[in-house]
Each structure stands twice: as C-alpha cells, then as structure tokens.
C-alpha cells in the first residue's frame, strides 16, 4: 500500500541521514582544507612572482654597480690625463713662437741657397777675371787686391755655405723642440672636449648612484615580501 511504501522511503531517508550525519565534520574540514589549499597556492604564486621581480631588480642593481665602477675608473683616468696635460701647458704655449722662428730660419735658408746658386752661375761667367755683366776685366776686384773673380765668388760661396750649415743646425734643434710642443699644442686645442668628457663621467656616476639607491630600496622591499611569504 501507499502507506507502507512511504514508511519504507522514510526509513531509507532516515538511514541515509544517519549515514551522512557523521560525515558532516569531515565535509567541513574538507572545505577548510580546500580554502587553505587555494590560499597556499595563491601565496605560492605571489611568492614566485615576487622572486622573479627580486631577481630582475637584483640583476639591474648589479649592472648599475658595475656601470658606476666603470664610470669611476674612467673619471680617474680623465682627471689624471688633465693633470698631466696641465704640466705641459708652457710647452704648448711655446709652440706658436717656435713655429714662427722655424719659418724665419727656413726663409733665410732659402735665401742663402739662392745666393749660392747665383754665385756659382756668376763664377762660371767670370772665367779669366771678366765681369759677368760687362765681359771685361773688373777694376773693383783689382782695387781690393783680389786675384780674380773666381776667388771672390769662391769666398762668397764659402761664407754662405758656413751660414747655411749653421742655420741647418738651428733648424734641426728647433725641430726637436717643436715635436713635443706641437703634440701638446694639439692636445690643448681639444681641452674643452677633454673637460666635457670628464664631466660626462662624473654625471654618469651621479646618475648611477641615484639608480642604485632606488634599486636597493626596491630589492629590500621585495626581500621583506619574500620573507613574509615564506
């Protein structure tokens, strides 16, 4: 009958309830564990993300520290170079005067060479004591007691050759002085560039120091987060 069937269904439901009721605490524990697991997984993911950020920032920090060290080394070299260059300022300032002096010696050298060539040509034309212009005996030579025009021109050639040799020696000595003077004069002409380069290294150090301070703060904060997530 319907009543019997209902009683049987009720008994079945009561039995199910009886079977389920002891599992209620376990179900609550399971839910708590699921929530706990989800929380741990979130923390693991967050820690992994923080670890990657920390490693990236720490890498940037090391690169900036190396950059600052390189800039500091370059700055020291630039400053040492400027100090050594300043020690040779007098030589650099001497160069224009040496150059003018060398040009004057060169002009005298050319004049003497021209004189010698002229005397040699005149000597050939004065064979036998004849004047190279008038082609007759030169009275002035006889008045001065000179045997012939050949001797006169030989004497003049000899004088100019002695003077030419002296000038050549002066030029050689002057050239030796001009080599370092020219080099330092060239360096001083670029002094502004050297100073600009030194200042650029100083600016790089300043900027790197600011970046390092910022990165140290970031890595420190990330390290605290990682410790908290441990």
Tab-separated table of C-alpha atoms in Angstrom:
chain	number	residue	atom	x	y	z
A	1	UNK	CA	0.000	0.000	0.000
A	2	UNK	CA	0.962	3.673	-0.241
A	3	UNK	CA	1.439	3.936	3.478
A	4	UNK	CA	3.845	1.054	3.557
A	5	UNK	CA	5.733	2.470	0.611
A	6	UNK	CA	6.003	5.851	2.297
A	7	UNK	CA	7.210	4.298	5.501
A	8	UNK	CA	9.842	2.381	3.584
A	9	UNK	CA	11.028	5.576	1.793
A	10	UNK	CA	11.111	7.393	5.123
A	11	UNK	CA	13.164	4.624	6.624
A	12	UNK	CA	15.522	4.792	3.654
A	13	UNK	CA	15.907	8.560	4.020
A	14	UNK	CA	16.464	8.274	7.768
A	15	UNK	CA	19.137	5.671	7.101
A	16	UNK	CA	20.824	7.978	4.594
A	17	UNK	CA	20.700	10.848	7.053
A	18	UNK	CA	22.138	8.587	9.703
A	19	UNK	CA	24.940	7.659	7.342
A	20	UNK	CA	25.608	11.282	6.275
A	21	UNK	CA	25.476	12.976	9.680
A	22	UNK	CA	28.828	11.531	10.853
A	23	UNK	CA	30.424	12.872	7.650
A	24	UNK	CA	29.372	16.480	8.289
A	25	UNK	CA	32.502	17.376	10.313
A	26	UNK	CA	34.666	15.783	7.628
A	27	UNK	CA	32.922	17.825	4.959
A	28	UNK	CA	33.573	20.993	6.931
A	29	UNK	CA	37.249	20.021	7.297
A	30	UNK	CA	37.436	19.345	3.574
A	31	UNK	CA	36.052	22.750	2.709
A	32	UNK	CA	38.505	24.369	5.119
A	33	UNK	CA	41.353	22.421	3.555
A	34	UNK	CA	40.245	23.380	0.072
A	35	UNK	CA	40.199	27.031	1.132
A	36	UNK	CA	43.571	26.617	2.810
A	37	UNK	CA	44.988	24.957	-0.317
A	38	UNK	CA	43.684	27.755	-2.501
A	39	UNK	CA	45.213	30.302	-0.138
A	40	UNK	CA	48.571	28.495	-0.188
A	41	UNK	CA	48.519	28.239	-3.954
A	42	UNK	CA	47.835	31.957	-4.210
A	43	UNK	CA	50.713	32.658	-1.836
A	44	UNK	CA	52.995	30.326	-3.789
A	45	UNK	CA	52.114	32.134	-6.987
A	46	UNK	CA	52.622	35.501	-5.331
A	47	UNK	CA	55.977	34.396	-3.909
A	48	UNK	CA	57.056	33.108	-7.333
A	49	UNK	CA	56.132	36.462	-8.854
A	50	UNK	CA	57.971	38.343	-6.071
A	51	UNK	CA	61.001	36.098	-6.534
A	52	UNK	CA	61.144	36.872	-10.258
A	53	UNK	CA	60.806	40.597	-9.546
A	54	UNK	CA	63.523	40.387	-6.893
A	55	UNK	CA	65.921	38.547	-9.221
A	56	UNK	CA	65.297	41.045	-12.031
A	57	UNK	CA	65.796	44.060	-9.760
A	58	UNK	CA	68.869	42.496	-8.179
A	59	UNK	CA	70.329	41.911	-11.644
A	60	UNK	CA	69.673	45.558	-12.542
A	61	UNK	CA	71.305	46.591	-9.256
A	62	UNK	CA	74.477	44.622	-10.031
A	63	UNK	CA	74.612	46.074	-13.554
A	64	UNK	CA	74.281	49.624	-12.179
A	65	UNK	CA	77.023	48.981	-9.621
A	66	UNK	CA	79.318	47.745	-12.394
A	67	UNK	CA	78.373	50.770	-14.507
A	68	UNK	CA	79.267	53.091	-11.618
A	69	UNK	CA	82.626	51.344	-11.149
A	70	UNK	CA	83.446	51.709	-14.854
A	71	UNK	CA	82.463	55.381	-14.818
A	72	UNK	CA	84.579	55.938	-11.687
A	73	UNK	CA	87.595	54.307	-13.354
A	74	UNK	CA	87.092	56.421	-16.484
A	75	UNK	CA	86.748	59.553	-14.357
A	76	UNK	CA	90.050	58.847	-12.604
A	77	UNK	CA	91.774	58.360	-15.967
A	78	UNK	CA	90.254	61.560	-17.356
A	79	UNK	CA	91.317	63.572	-14.304
A	80	UNK	CA	94.842	62.106	-14.347
A	81	UNK	CA	95.125	62.963	-18.044
A	82	UNK	CA	94.082	66.581	-17.431
A	83	UNK	CA	96.574	66.921	-14.568
A	84	UNK	CA	99.429	65.587	-16.724
A	85	UNK	CA	98.370	67.757	-19.656
A	86	UNK	CA	98.411	70.861	-17.468
A	87	UNK	CA	102.031	70.106	-16.571
A	88	UNK	CA	102.942	70.747	-20.241
A	89	UNK	CA	100.986	73.955	-20.746
A	90	UNK	CA	104.178	76.047	-21.108
A	91	UNK	CA	105.418	73.784	-23.927
A	92	UNK	CA	102.094	74.064	-25.726
A	93	UNK	CA	102.105	77.853	-25.402
A	94	UNK	CA	105.687	77.931	-26.717
A	95	UNK	CA	104.758	76.221	-29.994
A	96	UNK	CA	103.459	79.262	-31.994
A	97	UNK	CA	106.696	81.149	-31.291
A	98	UNK	CA	108.797	78.150	-32.282
A	99	UNK	CA	106.819	77.837	-35.480
A	100	UNK	CA	107.433	81.484	-36.404
A	101	UNK	CA	111.132	81.088	-35.622
A	102	UNK	CA	111.336	77.965	-37.782
A	103	UNK	CA	109.631	79.745	-40.686
A	104	UNK	CA	112.124	82.626	-40.420
A	105	UNK	CA	115.044	80.178	-40.459
A	106	UNK	CA	113.515	78.431	-43.468
A	107	UNK	CA	113.242	81.749	-45.323
A	108	UNK	CA	116.906	82.559	-44.537
A	109	UNK	CA	117.856	79.052	-45.614
A	110	UNK	CA	116.166	79.550	-48.987
A	111	UNK	CA	117.799	82.972	-49.478
A	112	UNK	CA	121.258	81.572	-48.800
A	113	UNK	CA	120.658	78.677	-51.194
A	114	UNK	CA	119.576	81.207	-53.815
A	115	UNK	CA	122.703	83.302	-53.165
A	116	UNK	CA	124.975	80.282	-53.514
A	117	UNK	CA	123.343	79.248	-56.785
A	118	UNK	CA	123.703	82.827	-58.061
A	119	UNK	CA	127.379	82.987	-57.073
A	120	UNK	CA	128.031	79.672	-58.821
A	121	UNK	CA	126.436	80.910	-62.040
A	122	UNK	CA	128.370	84.195	-61.865
A	123	UNK	CA	131.631	82.320	-61.222
A	124	UNK	CA	131.172	80.340	-64.426
A	125	UNK	CA	130.590	83.570	-66.349
A	126	UNK	CA	133.637	85.279	-64.792
A	127	UNK	CA	136.302	82.964	-66.198
A	128	UNK	CA	139.582	84.789	-66.606
A	129	UNK	CA	138.566	87.658	-64.329
A	130	UNK	CA	135.973	89.133	-66.708
A	131	UNK	CA	132.937	90.842	-65.237
A	132	UNK	CA	129.906	88.577	-65.829
A	133	UNK	CA	127.855	91.637	-66.879
A	134	UNK	CA	130.368	93.680	-68.917
A	135	UNK	CA	132.556	90.785	-70.046
A	136	UNK	CA	135.728	92.833	-69.388
A	137	UNK	CA	138.284	92.840	-66.536
A	138	UNK	CA	136.698	94.015	-63.297
A	139	UNK	CA	138.533	97.086	-61.912
A	140	UNK	CA	136.970	96.744	-58.437
A	141	UNK	CA	138.499	93.320	-57.976
A	142	UNK	CA	141.953	94.692	-58.681
A	143	UNK	CA	141.426	97.653	-56.341
A	144	UNK	CA	140.542	95.308	-53.461
A	145	UNK	CA	143.548	93.118	-54.125
A	146	UNK	CA	141.548	90.075	-55.090
A	147	UNK	CA	143.369	87.927	-57.653
A	148	UNK	CA	140.312	87.078	-59.711
A	149	UNK	CA	136.527	86.966	-59.691
A	150	UNK	CA	136.710	83.191	-59.247
A	151	UNK	CA	138.352	83.694	-55.862
A	152	UNK	CA	135.802	86.372	-54.970
A	153	UNK	CA	132.851	84.131	-55.769
A	154	UNK	CA	134.504	81.132	-54.089
A	155	UNK	CA	134.913	83.198	-50.940
A	156	UNK	CA	131.267	84.367	-51.017
A	157	UNK	CA	130.049	80.831	-51.665
A	158	UNK	CA	132.110	79.555	-48.740
A	159	UNK	CA	130.724	82.250	-46.389
A	160	UNK	CA	127.131	81.445	-47.349
A	161	UNK	CA	127.731	77.706	-47.033
A	162	UNK	CA	129.044	78.201	-43.482
A	163	UNK	CA	125.980	80.314	-42.660
A	164	UNK	CA	123.736	77.708	-44.321
A	165	UNK	CA	125.228	74.913	-42.223
A	166	UNK	CA	124.674	76.954	-39.044
A	167	UNK	CA	121.035	77.563	-39.977
A	168	UNK	CA	120.540	73.860	-40.732
A	169	UNK	CA	121.833	73.017	-37.250
A	170	UNK	CA	119.451	75.585	-35.718
A	171	UNK	CA	116.553	74.107	-37.692
A	172	UNK	CA	117.404	70.585	-36.532
A	173	UNK	CA	117.494	71.650	-32.857
A	174	UNK	CA	114.321	73.651	-33.289
A	175	UNK	CA	112.555	70.715	-34.932
A	176	UNK	CA	113.358	68.541	-31.910
A	177	UNK	CA	111.757	71.099	-29.609
A	178	UNK	CA	108.755	71.509	-31.899
A	179	UNK	CA	107.768	67.818	-31.920
A	180	UNK	CA	106.559	67.636	-28.278
A	181	UNK	CA	105.422	71.270	-28.345
A	182	UNK	CA	103.202	70.588	-31.376
A	183	UNK	CA	101.782	67.468	-29.724
A	184	UNK	CA	100.860	69.329	-26.535
A	185	UNK	CA	99.508	72.282	-28.510
A	186	UNK	CA	97.224	69.868	-30.368
A	187	UNK	CA	96.096	68.355	-27.075
A	188	UNK	CA	95.361	71.762	-25.557
A	189	UNK	CA	93.318	72.680	-28.629
A	190	UNK	CA	90.975	69.824	-27.566
A	191	UNK	CA	90.970	70.765	-23.875
A	192	UNK	CA	87.262	71.625	-23.951
A	193	UNK	CA	86.442	68.143	-25.248
A	194	UNK	CA	88.541	66.512	-22.525
A	195	UNK	CA	86.829	68.563	-19.801
A	196	UNK	CA	83.410	67.724	-21.253
A	197	UNK	CA	84.323	64.024	-21.247
A	198	UNK	CA	85.443	64.220	-17.599
A	199	UNK	CA	82.182	65.933	-16.606
A	200	UNK	CA	80.189	63.316	-18.504
A	201	UNK	CA	81.804	60.536	-16.447
A	202	UNK	CA	81.019	62.470	-13.257
A	203	UNK	CA	77.368	62.778	-14.334
A	204	UNK	CA	77.246	59.047	-15.063
A	205	UNK	CA	78.473	58.299	-11.540
A	206	UNK	CA	75.864	60.626	-10.047
A	207	UNK	CA	73.028	59.096	-12.079
A	208	UNK	CA	74.192	55.535	-11.343
A	209	UNK	CA	74.310	56.334	-7.608
A	210	UNK	CA	70.691	57.539	-7.712
A	211	UNK	CA	69.593	54.444	-9.640
A	212	UNK	CA	71.444	52.186	-7.192
A	213	UNK	CA	69.726	53.814	-4.206
A	214	UNK	CA	66.328	53.339	-5.849
A	215	UNK	CA	67.046	49.699	-6.755
A	216	UNK	CA	68.359	48.939	-3.256
A	217	UNK	CA	65.072	50.166	-1.802
A	218	UNK	CA	63.081	48.054	-4.263
A	219	UNK	CA	65.110	44.883	-3.649
A	220	UNK	CA	64.900	45.444	0.103
A	221	UNK	CA	61.121	45.750	-0.069
A	222	UNK	CA	60.824	42.646	-2.252
A	223	UNK	CA	63.071	40.712	0.142
A	224	UNK	CA	60.759	41.634	3.033
A	225	UNK	CA	57.768	40.442	0.999
A	226	UNK	CA	59.506	37.150	0.256
A	227	UNK	CA	60.323	36.641	3.922
A	228	UNK	CA	56.698	37.305	4.807
A	229	UNK	CA	55.542	34.788	2.188
A	230	UNK	CA	57.948	32.104	3.382
